[in-house]
Amino acid sequence: MADLKAFAEQLVNLTVKEVSELATILKDEYGIEPAAAAPMMVAGGGAEAGAAVEEKTSFDVVLKAAGASKLAVVKLVKELTGLGLKEAKELVDGAPKPLKEGVTKDEADSLKKSLEEAGAEVEVK
C-alpha cells in the first residue's frame, strides 16, 4: 500500500511537460489513448492547476468603465479596435464589455496602459 501512495504522490507532482511525455508513452507503448489518461492527470489537484495558470498565453482585455474622460476613451477604443465611431461609443457605453479577446500578454498590457492613461478602468483576464 505504501508503494501506491508514493506512486500517487509522484503523479500529482508531475509538471505539464512530464504529463505530456507520460501520455505519449502510455499511447505508444501500452495503447492507452491520452484522452483516457488526461482526466486522471487533471484530477491530480492543485499543483497541476497552478502550473496551467502560469502558462496562460491568451488574454482578454475588458473595458470596465469609461471614467471621467469618456470622449477620449471612445476615440481611443475606435483607434485600437478599428471600429466605427458609433460602434466604439456603444462598446464604451455598454461597459463592462470585452474590448479584445485572445491577445498576447504584451498586447494586453499595452492596451490596458493606453486605456488607463485615457481615464478608463480596464481589466486583463
mmCIF file of N, CA and C in Angstrom, residues 4-120:
data_model
loop_
_atom_site.group_PDB
_atom_site.id
_atom_site.type_symbol
_atom_site.label_atom_id
_atom_site.label_comp_id
_atom_site.label_asym_id
_atom_site.label_seq_id
_atom_site.Cartn_x
_atom_site.Cartn_y
_atom_site.Cartn_z
ATOM 1 N N LEU A 4 1.855 2.382 -3.480
ATOM 2 C CA LEU A 4 0.797 3.073 -4.219
ATOM 3 C C LEU A 4 0.685 4.536 -3.801
ATOM 4 N N LYS A 5 0.840 4.805 -2.518
ATOM 5 C CA LYS A 5 0.793 6.194 -2.053
ATOM 6 C C LYS A 5 1.963 6.985 -2.629
ATOM 7 N N ALA A 6 3.134 6.393 -2.662
ATOM 8 C CA ALA A 6 4.309 7.063 -3.231
ATOM 9 C C ALA A 6 4.100 7.312 -4.720
ATOM 10 N N PHE A 7 3.527 6.324 -5.407
ATOM 11 C CA PHE A 7 3.246 6.467 -6.839
ATOM 12 C C PHE A 7 2.235 7.579 -7.078
ATOM 13 N N ALA A 8 1.183 7.614 -6.258
ATOM 14 C CA ALA A 8 0.162 8.655 -6.390
ATOM 15 C C ALA A 8 0.778 10.032 -6.162
ATOM 16 N N GLU A 9 1.673 10.146 -5.204
ATOM 17 C CA GLU A 9 2.328 11.421 -4.925
ATOM 18 C C GLU A 9 3.191 11.855 -6.106
ATOM 19 N N GLN A 10 3.866 10.905 -6.735
ATOM 20 C CA GLN A 10 4.670 11.226 -7.909
ATOM 21 C C GLN A 10 3.783 11.737 -9.041
ATOM 22 N N LEU A 11 2.642 11.104 -9.243
ATOM 23 C CA LEU A 11 1.722 11.549 -10.301
ATOM 24 C C LEU A 11 1.235 12.969 -10.060
ATOM 25 N N VAL A 12 0.880 13.261 -8.843
ATOM 26 C CA VAL A 12 0.353 14.582 -8.502
ATOM 27 C C VAL A 12 1.399 15.663 -8.718
ATOM 28 N N ASN A 13 2.654 15.343 -8.526
ATOM 29 C CA ASN A 13 3.717 16.338 -8.613
ATOM 30 C C ASN A 13 4.353 16.447 -9.995
ATOM 31 N N LEU A 14 3.794 15.806 -11.007
ATOM 32 C CA LEU A 14 4.335 15.895 -12.364
ATOM 33 C C LEU A 14 4.126 17.293 -12.934
ATOM 34 N N THR A 15 5.094 17.739 -13.732
ATOM 35 C CA THR A 15 4.945 19.006 -14.440
ATOM 36 C C THR A 15 4.099 18.766 -15.688
ATOM 37 N N VAL A 16 3.676 19.829 -16.324
ATOM 38 C CA VAL A 16 2.871 19.712 -17.537
ATOM 39 C C VAL A 16 3.644 18.970 -18.626
ATOM 40 N N LYS A 17 4.933 19.263 -18.738
ATOM 41 C CA LYS A 17 5.766 18.592 -19.737
ATOM 42 C C LYS A 17 5.839 17.093 -19.455
ATOM 43 N N GLU A 18 6.006 16.745 -18.179
ATOM 44 C CA GLU A 18 6.095 15.334 -17.810
ATOM 45 C C GLU A 18 4.768 14.615 -18.051
ATOM 46 N N VAL A 19 3.655 15.288 -17.822
ATOM 47 C CA VAL A 19 2.338 14.699 -18.086
ATOM 48 C C VAL A 19 2.192 14.417 -19.576
ATOM 49 N N SER A 20 2.666 15.344 -20.397
ATOM 50 C CA SER A 20 2.610 15.159 -21.845
ATOM 51 C C SER A 20 3.454 13.962 -22.275
ATOM 52 N N GLU A 21 4.659 13.850 -21.718
ATOM 53 C CA GLU A 21 5.528 12.721 -22.038
ATOM 54 C C GLU A 21 4.905 11.404 -21.582
ATOM 55 N N LEU A 22 4.295 11.400 -20.399
ATOM 56 C CA LEU A 22 3.627 10.210 -19.883
ATOM 57 C C LEU A 22 2.482 9.791 -20.807
ATOM 58 N N ALA A 23 1.713 10.753 -21.278
ATOM 59 C CA ALA A 23 0.605 10.449 -22.184
ATOM 60 C C ALA A 23 1.127 9.814 -23.468
ATOM 61 N N THR A 24 2.245 10.324 -23.984
ATOM 62 C CA THR A 24 2.848 9.764 -25.196
ATOM 63 C C THR A 24 3.310 8.327 -24.963
ATOM 64 N N ILE A 25 3.958 8.083 -23.835
ATOM 65 C CA ILE A 25 4.428 6.736 -23.505
ATOM 66 C C ILE A 25 3.247 5.776 -23.374
ATOM 67 N N LEU A 26 2.207 6.209 -22.662
ATOM 68 C CA LEU A 26 1.031 5.350 -22.478
ATOM 69 C C LEU A 26 0.391 4.990 -23.817
ATOM 70 N N LYS A 27 0.375 5.950 -24.731
ATOM 71 C CA LYS A 27 -0.235 5.696 -26.039
ATOM 72 C C LYS A 27 0.649 4.786 -26.889
ATOM 73 N N ASP A 28 1.928 5.140 -27.002
ATOM 74 C CA ASP A 28 2.831 4.402 -27.887
ATOM 75 C C ASP A 28 3.157 2.983 -27.398
ATOM 76 N N GLU A 29 3.428 2.847 -26.119
ATOM 77 C CA GLU A 29 3.893 1.562 -25.607
ATOM 78 C C GLU A 29 2.779 0.654 -25.085
ATOM 79 N N TYR A 30 1.671 1.252 -24.627
ATOM 80 C CA TYR A 30 0.635 0.439 -23.999
ATOM 81 C C TYR A 30 -0.726 0.545 -24.685
ATOM 82 N N GLY A 31 -0.822 1.388 -25.708
ATOM 83 C CA GLY A 31 -2.072 1.508 -26.456
ATOM 84 C C GLY A 31 -3.179 2.238 -25.706
ATOM 85 N N ILE A 32 -2.822 2.974 -24.659
ATOM 86 C CA ILE A 32 -3.818 3.750 -23.908
ATOM 87 C C ILE A 32 -3.856 5.150 -24.489
ATOM 88 N N GLU A 33 -5.029 5.582 -24.942
ATOM 89 C CA GLU A 33 -5.168 6.895 -25.558
ATOM 90 C C GLU A 33 -4.981 7.998 -24.516
ATOM 91 N N PRO A 34 -4.333 9.115 -24.887
ATOM 92 C CA PRO A 34 -4.125 10.225 -23.946
ATOM 93 C C PRO A 34 -5.428 10.785 -23.391
ATOM 94 N N ALA A 35 -6.504 10.751 -24.159
ATOM 95 C CA ALA A 35 -7.775 11.273 -23.664
ATOM 96 C C ALA A 35 -8.224 10.488 -22.443
ATOM 97 N N ALA A 36 -7.925 9.215 -22.388
ATOM 98 C CA ALA A 36 -8.283 8.406 -21.231
ATOM 99 C C ALA A 36 -7.373 8.716 -20.048
ATOM 100 N N ALA A 37 -6.145 9.113 -20.317
ATOM 101 C CA ALA A 37 -5.204 9.416 -19.252
ATOM 102 C C ALA A 37 -5.379 10.844 -18.747
ATOM 103 N N ALA A 38 -5.882 11.734 -19.565
ATOM 104 C CA ALA A 38 -5.997 13.142 -19.189
ATOM 105 C C ALA A 38 -6.852 13.378 -17.952
ATOM 106 N N PRO A 39 -8.032 12.764 -17.808
ATOM 107 C CA PRO A 39 -8.818 13.022 -16.595
ATOM 108 C C PRO A 39 -8.072 12.602 -15.329
ATOM 109 N N MET A 40 -7.299 11.544 -15.416
ATOM 110 C CA MET A 40 -6.535 11.105 -14.265
ATOM 111 C C MET A 40 -5.518 12.183 -13.883
ATOM 112 N N MET A 41 -4.874 12.787 -14.860
ATOM 113 C CA MET A 41 -3.874 13.794 -14.588
ATOM 114 C C MET A 41 -4.512 15.080 -14.077
ATOM 115 N N VAL A 42 -5.638 15.461 -14.627
ATOM 116 C CA VAL A 42 -6.323 16.666 -14.194
ATOM 117 C C VAL A 42 -6.818 16.511 -12.772
ATOM 118 N N ALA A 43 -7.246 15.322 -12.409
ATOM 119 C CA ALA A 43 -7.733 15.076 -11.057
ATOM 120 C C ALA A 43 -6.605 15.138 -10.038
ATOM 121 N N GLY A 44 -5.374 15.292 -10.512
ATOM 122 C CA GLY A 44 -4.222 15.329 -9.638
ATOM 123 C C GLY A 44 -4.275 16.400 -8.580
ATOM 124 N N GLY A 45 -4.863 17.546 -8.842
ATOM 125 C CA GLY A 45 -5.035 18.524 -7.786
ATOM 126 C C GLY A 45 -4.416 19.870 -8.071
ATOM 127 N N GLY A 46 -4.163 20.580 -7.001
ATOM 128 C CA GLY A 46 -3.753 21.971 -7.048
ATOM 129 C C GLY A 46 -2.442 22.234 -7.758
ATOM 130 N N ALA A 47 -1.470 21.366 -7.646
ATOM 131 C CA ALA A 47 -0.172 21.609 -8.267
ATOM 132 C C ALA A 47 -0.320 21.714 -9.779
ATOM 133 N N GLU A 48 -1.094 20.847 -10.386
ATOM 134 C CA GLU A 48 -1.318 20.897 -11.836
ATOM 135 C C GLU A 48 -2.070 22.164 -12.223
ATOM 136 N N ALA A 49 -3.091 22.501 -11.484
ATOM 137 C CA ALA A 49 -3.894 23.682 -11.810
ATOM 138 C C ALA A 49 -3.033 24.930 -11.740
ATOM 139 N N GLY A 50 -2.156 25.021 -10.768
ATOM 140 C CA GLY A 50 -1.273 26.173 -10.649
ATOM 141 C C GLY A 50 -0.335 26.283 -11.832
ATOM 142 N N ALA A 51 0.176 25.171 -12.302
ATOM 143 C CA ALA A 51 1.080 25.179 -13.447
ATOM 144 C C ALA A 51 0.351 25.634 -14.698
ATOM 145 N N ALA A 52 -0.890 25.221 -14.873
ATOM 146 C CA ALA A 52 -1.654 25.596 -16.059
ATOM 147 C C ALA A 52 -1.923 27.092 -16.070
ATOM 148 N N VAL A 53 -2.190 27.700 -14.943
ATOM 149 C CA VAL A 53 -2.469 29.129 -14.879
ATOM 150 C C VAL A 53 -1.231 29.926 -15.245
ATOM 151 N N GLU A 54 -0.056 29.489 -14.805
ATOM 152 C CA GLU A 54 1.170 30.209 -15.088
ATOM 153 C C GLU A 54 1.505 30.225 -16.568
ATOM 154 N N GLU A 55 1.026 29.258 -17.320
ATOM 155 C CA GLU A 55 1.378 29.148 -18.724
ATOM 156 C C GLU A 55 0.359 29.786 -19.646
ATOM 157 N N LYS A 56 -0.528 30.592 -19.112
ATOM 158 C CA LYS A 56 -1.567 31.223 -19.923
ATOM 159 C C LYS A 56 -0.916 32.132 -20.969
ATOM 160 N N THR A 57 -1.328 31.984 -22.220
ATOM 161 C CA THR A 57 -0.736 32.770 -23.296
ATOM 162 C C THR A 57 -1.751 33.639 -24.015
ATOM 163 N N SER A 58 -3.018 33.496 -23.679
ATOM 164 C CA SER A 58 -4.064 34.251 -24.340
ATOM 165 C C SER A 58 -4.845 35.039 -23.288
ATOM 166 N N PHE A 59 -4.992 36.334 -23.515
ATOM 167 C CA PHE A 59 -5.618 37.198 -22.539
ATOM 168 C C PHE A 59 -6.758 37.991 -23.161
ATOM 169 N N ASP A 60 -7.731 38.367 -22.325
ATOM 170 C CA ASP A 60 -8.851 39.193 -22.754
ATOM 171 C C ASP A 60 -8.737 40.546 -22.066
ATOM 172 N N VAL A 61 -8.929 41.613 -22.838
ATOM 173 C CA VAL A 61 -8.913 42.961 -22.280
ATOM 174 C C VAL A 61 -10.362 43.400 -22.168
ATOM 175 N N VAL A 62 -10.793 43.679 -20.919
ATOM 176 C CA VAL A 62 -12.181 44.034 -20.656
ATOM 177 C C VAL A 62 -12.250 45.487 -20.200
ATOM 178 N N LEU A 63 -13.061 46.277 -20.902
ATOM 179 C CA LEU A 63 -13.308 47.665 -20.513
ATOM 180 C C LEU A 63 -14.362 47.649 -19.420
ATOM 181 N N LYS A 64 -13.978 48.055 -18.207
ATOM 182 C CA LYS A 64 -14.910 48.021 -17.078
ATOM 183 C C LYS A 64 -15.733 49.297 -16.994
ATOM 184 N N ALA A 65 -15.117 50.446 -17.242
ATOM 185 C CA ALA A 65 -15.825 51.725 -17.188
ATOM 186 C C ALA A 65 -15.032 52.764 -17.977
ATOM 187 N N ALA A 66 -15.744 53.758 -18.520
ATOM 188 C CA ALA A 66 -15.105 54.784 -19.329
ATOM 189 C C ALA A 66 -14.358 55.802 -18.484
ATOM 190 N N GLY A 67 -14.800 56.019 -17.263
ATOM 191 C CA GLY A 67 -14.144 57.012 -16.419
ATOM 192 C C GLY A 67 -14.616 58.411 -16.748
ATOM 193 N N ALA A 68 -13.880 59.409 -16.298
ATOM 194 C CA ALA A 68 -14.272 60.807 -16.447
ATOM 195 C C ALA A 68 -14.111 61.309 -17.885
ATOM 196 N N SER A 69 -13.141 60.797 -18.608
ATOM 197 C CA SER A 69 -12.849 61.272 -19.971
ATOM 198 C C SER A 69 -13.463 60.329 -21.005
ATOM 199 N N LYS A 70 -14.772 60.250 -21.004
ATOM 200 C CA LYS A 70 -15.462 59.295 -21.870
ATOM 201 C C LYS A 70 -15.141 59.523 -23.351
ATOM 202 N N LEU A 71 -15.117 60.766 -23.787
ATOM 203 C CA LEU A 71 -14.850 61.066 -25.203
ATOM 204 C C LEU A 71 -13.463 60.577 -25.609
ATOM 205 N N ALA A 72 -12.473 60.804 -24.767
ATOM 206 C CA ALA A 72 -11.113 60.355 -25.075
ATOM 207 C C ALA A 72 -11.059 58.838 -25.143
ATOM 208 N N VAL A 73 -11.791 58.172 -24.260
ATOM 209 C CA VAL A 73 -11.814 56.710 -24.245
ATOM 210 C C VAL A 73 -12.489 56.182 -25.504
ATOM 211 N N VAL A 74 -13.598 56.810 -25.916
ATOM 212 C CA VAL A 74 -14.295 56.384 -27.140
ATOM 213 C C VAL A 74 -13.362 56.513 -28.340
ATOM 214 N N LYS A 75 -12.651 57.626 -28.436
ATOM 215 C CA LYS A 75 -11.720 57.832 -29.555
ATOM 216 C C LYS A 75 -10.608 56.782 -29.547
ATOM 217 N N LEU A 76 -10.084 56.485 -28.354
ATOM 218 C CA LEU A 76 -9.014 55.500 -28.239
ATOM 219 C C LEU A 76 -9.524 54.103 -28.581
ATOM 220 N N VAL A 77 -10.717 53.752 -28.113
ATOM 221 C CA VAL A 77 -11.308 52.443 -28.432
ATOM 222 C C VAL A 77 -11.497 52.330 -29.942
ATOM 223 N N LYS A 78 -11.968 53.393 -30.568
ATOM 224 C CA LYS A 78 -12.141 53.409 -32.032
ATOM 225 C C LYS A 78 -10.808 53.139 -32.721
ATOM 226 N N GLU A 79 -9.773 53.803 -32.254
ATOM 227 C CA GLU A 79 -8.442 53.648 -32.851
ATOM 228 C C GLU A 79 -7.863 52.249 -32.615
ATOM 229 N N LEU A 80 -8.001 51.733 -31.402
ATOM 230 C CA LEU A 80 -7.399 50.448 -31.054
ATOM 231 C C LEU A 80 -8.110 49.249 -31.675
ATOM 232 N N THR A 81 -9.418 49.360 -31.851
ATOM 233 C CA THR A 81 -10.193 48.220 -32.333
ATOM 234 C C THR A 81 -10.518 48.284 -33.819
ATOM 235 N N GLY A 82 -10.425 49.461 -34.411
ATOM 236 C CA GLY A 82 -10.790 49.603 -35.813
ATOM 237 C C GLY A 82 -12.302 49.712 -36.005
ATOM 238 N N LEU A 83 -13.037 49.879 -34.925
ATOM 239 C CA LEU A 83 -14.484 50.035 -35.016
ATOM 240 C C LEU A 83 -14.827 51.435 -35.511
ATOM 241 N N GLY A 84 -16.052 51.602 -35.978
ATOM 242 C CA GLY A 84 -16.535 52.926 -36.327
ATOM 243 C C GLY A 84 -16.822 53.704 -35.055
ATOM 244 N N LEU A 85 -17.043 55.005 -35.206
ATOM 245 C CA LEU A 85 -17.288 55.855 -34.041
ATOM 246 C C LEU A 85 -18.524 55.402 -33.263
ATOM 247 N N LYS A 86 -19.601 55.078 -33.978
ATOM 248 C CA LYS A 86 -20.840 54.653 -33.331
ATOM 249 C C LYS A 86 -20.629 53.350 -32.550
ATOM 250 N N GLU A 87 -19.951 52.385 -33.169
ATOM 251 C CA GLU A 87 -19.711 51.096 -32.521
ATOM 252 C C GLU A 87 -18.802 51.250 -31.294
ATOM 253 N N ALA A 88 -17.778 52.102 -31.422
ATOM 254 C CA ALA A 88 -16.867 52.342 -30.301
ATOM 255 C C ALA A 88 -17.620 52.983 -29.143
ATOM 256 N N LYS A 89 -18.513 53.943 -29.456
ATOM 257 C CA LYS A 89 -19.303 54.601 -28.414
ATOM 258 C C LYS A 89 -20.231 53.589 -27.744
ATOM 259 N N GLU A 90 -20.866 52.726 -28.526
ATOM 260 C CA GLU A 90 -21.759 51.705 -27.958
ATOM 261 C C GLU A 90 -20.989 50.746 -27.050
ATOM 262 N N LEU A 91 -19.777 50.384 -27.461
ATOM 263 C CA LEU A 91 -18.958 49.496 -26.635
ATOM 264 C C LEU A 91 -18.623 50.163 -25.307
ATOM 265 N N VAL A 92 -18.222 51.436 -25.357
ATOM 266 C CA VAL A 92 -17.870 52.162 -24.138
ATOM 267 C C VAL A 92 -19.102 52.361 -23.263
ATOM 268 N N ASP A 93 -20.234 52.712 -23.870
ATOM 269 C CA ASP A 93 -21.477 52.909 -23.112
ATOM 270 C C ASP A 93 -21.960 51.618 -22.459
ATOM 271 N N GLY A 94 -21.674 50.480 -23.095
ATOM 272 C CA GLY A 94 -22.140 49.192 -22.597
ATOM 273 C C GLY A 94 -21.190 48.519 -21.619
ATOM 274 N N ALA A 95 -20.155 49.248 -21.193
ATOM 275 C CA ALA A 95 -19.159 48.657 -20.276
ATOM 276 C C ALA A 95 -19.840 48.151 -19.016
ATOM 277 N N PRO A 96 -19.382 47.047 -18.464
ATOM 278 C CA PRO A 96 -18.172 46.292 -18.800
ATOM 279 C C PRO A 96 -18.394 45.354 -19.987
ATOM 280 N N LYS A 97 -17.472 45.435 -20.925
ATOM 281 C CA LYS A 97 -17.504 44.599 -22.132
ATOM 282 C C LYS A 97 -16.084 44.259 -22.544
ATOM 283 N N PRO A 98 -15.936 43.080 -23.181
ATOM 284 C CA PRO A 98 -14.597 42.739 -23.706
ATOM 285 C C PRO A 98 -14.224 43.664 -24.859
ATOM 286 N N LEU A 99 -13.018 44.169 -24.799
ATOM 287 C CA LEU A 99 -12.532 45.051 -25.855
ATOM 288 C C LEU A 99 -11.801 44.232 -26.915
ATOM 289 N N LYS A 100 -10.881 43.398 -26.474
ATOM 290 C CA LYS A 100 -10.166 42.477 -27.360
ATOM 291 C C LYS A 100 -9.996 41.166 -26.623
ATOM 292 N N GLU A 101 -10.123 40.076 -27.356
ATOM 293 C CA GLU A 101 -10.007 38.750 -26.752
ATOM 294 C C GLU A 101 -8.912 37.962 -27.450
ATOM 295 N N GLY A 102 -8.235 37.119 -26.678
ATOM 296 C CA GLY A 102 -7.227 36.230 -27.240
ATOM 297 C C GLY A 102 -5.949 36.920 -27.666
ATOM 298 N N VAL A 103 -5.559 37.995 -26.968
ATOM 299 C CA VAL A 103 -4.335 38.709 -27.319
ATOM 300 C C VAL A 103 -3.184 38.243 -26.437
ATOM 301 N N THR A 104 -1.971 38.587 -26.829
ATOM 302 C CA THR A 104 -0.792 38.217 -26.047
ATOM 303 C C THR A 104 -0.711 39.071 -24.782
ATOM 304 N N LYS A 105 0.116 38.646 -23.856
ATOM 305 C CA LYS A 105 0.291 39.373 -22.597
ATOM 306 C C LYS A 105 0.807 40.778 -22.858
ATOM 307 N N ASP A 106 1.786 40.913 -23.739
ATOM 308 C CA ASP A 106 2.353 42.229 -24.042
ATOM 309 C C ASP A 106 1.307 43.166 -24.645
ATOM 310 N N GLU A 107 0.530 42.648 -25.601
ATOM 311 C CA GLU A 107 -0.504 43.466 -26.230
ATOM 312 C C GLU A 107 -1.569 43.856 -25.212
ATOM 313 N N ALA A 108 -1.955 42.922 -24.356
ATOM 314 C CA ALA A 108 -2.967 43.202 -23.331
ATOM 315 C C ALA A 108 -2.473 44.293 -22.380
ATOM 316 N N ASP A 109 -1.221 44.193 -21.954
ATOM 317 C CA ASP A 109 -0.664 45.206 -21.054
ATOM 318 C C ASP A 109 -0.584 46.568 -21.731
ATOM 319 N N SER A 110 -0.216 46.569 -23.000
ATOM 320 C CA SER A 110 -0.131 47.817 -23.752
ATOM 321 C C SER A 110 -1.509 48.473 -23.891
ATOM 322 N N LEU A 111 -2.517 47.660 -24.222
ATOM 323 C CA LEU A 111 -3.883 48.187 -24.345
ATOM 324 C C LEU A 111 -4.363 48.740 -23.002
ATOM 325 N N LYS A 112 -4.104 47.997 -21.952
ATOM 326 C CA LYS A 112 -4.535 48.418 -20.620
ATOM 327 C C LYS A 112 -3.889 49.750 -20.252
ATOM 328 N N LYS A 113 -2.593 49.867 -20.498
ATOM 329 C CA LYS A 113 -1.870 51.096 -20.156
ATOM 330 C C LYS A 113 -2.439 52.286 -20.931
ATOM 331 N N SER A 114 -2.650 52.114 -22.231
ATOM 332 C CA SER A 114 -3.180 53.200 -23.064
ATOM 333 C C SER A 114 -4.556 53.636 -22.595
ATOM 334 N N LEU A 115 -5.413 52.671 -22.325
ATOM 335 C CA LEU A 115 -6.776 52.986 -21.905
ATOM 336 C C LEU A 115 -6.814 53.629 -20.523
ATOM 337 N N GLU A 116 -5.965 53.174 -19.620
ATOM 338 C CA GLU A 116 -5.931 53.770 -18.284
ATOM 339 C C GLU A 116 -5.393 55.195 -18.335
ATOM 340 N N GLU A 117 -4.448 55.457 -19.247
ATOM 341 C CA GLU A 117 -3.945 56.824 -19.409
ATOM 342 C C GLU A 117 -5.036 57.744 -19.922
ATOM 343 N N ALA A 118 -5.983 57.187 -20.698
ATOM 344 C CA ALA A 118 -7.095 57.980 -21.209
ATOM 345 C C ALA A 118 -8.199 58.135 -20.159
ATOM 346 N N GLY A 119 -8.082 57.410 -19.030
ATOM 347 C CA GLY A 119 -9.043 57.549 -17.956
ATOM 348 C C GLY A 119 -9.991 56.386 -17.761
ATOM 349 N N ALA A 120 -9.843 55.333 -18.546
ATOM 350 C CA ALA A 120 -10.761 54.178 -18.454
ATOM 351 C C ALA A 120 -10.312 53.213 -17.366
#
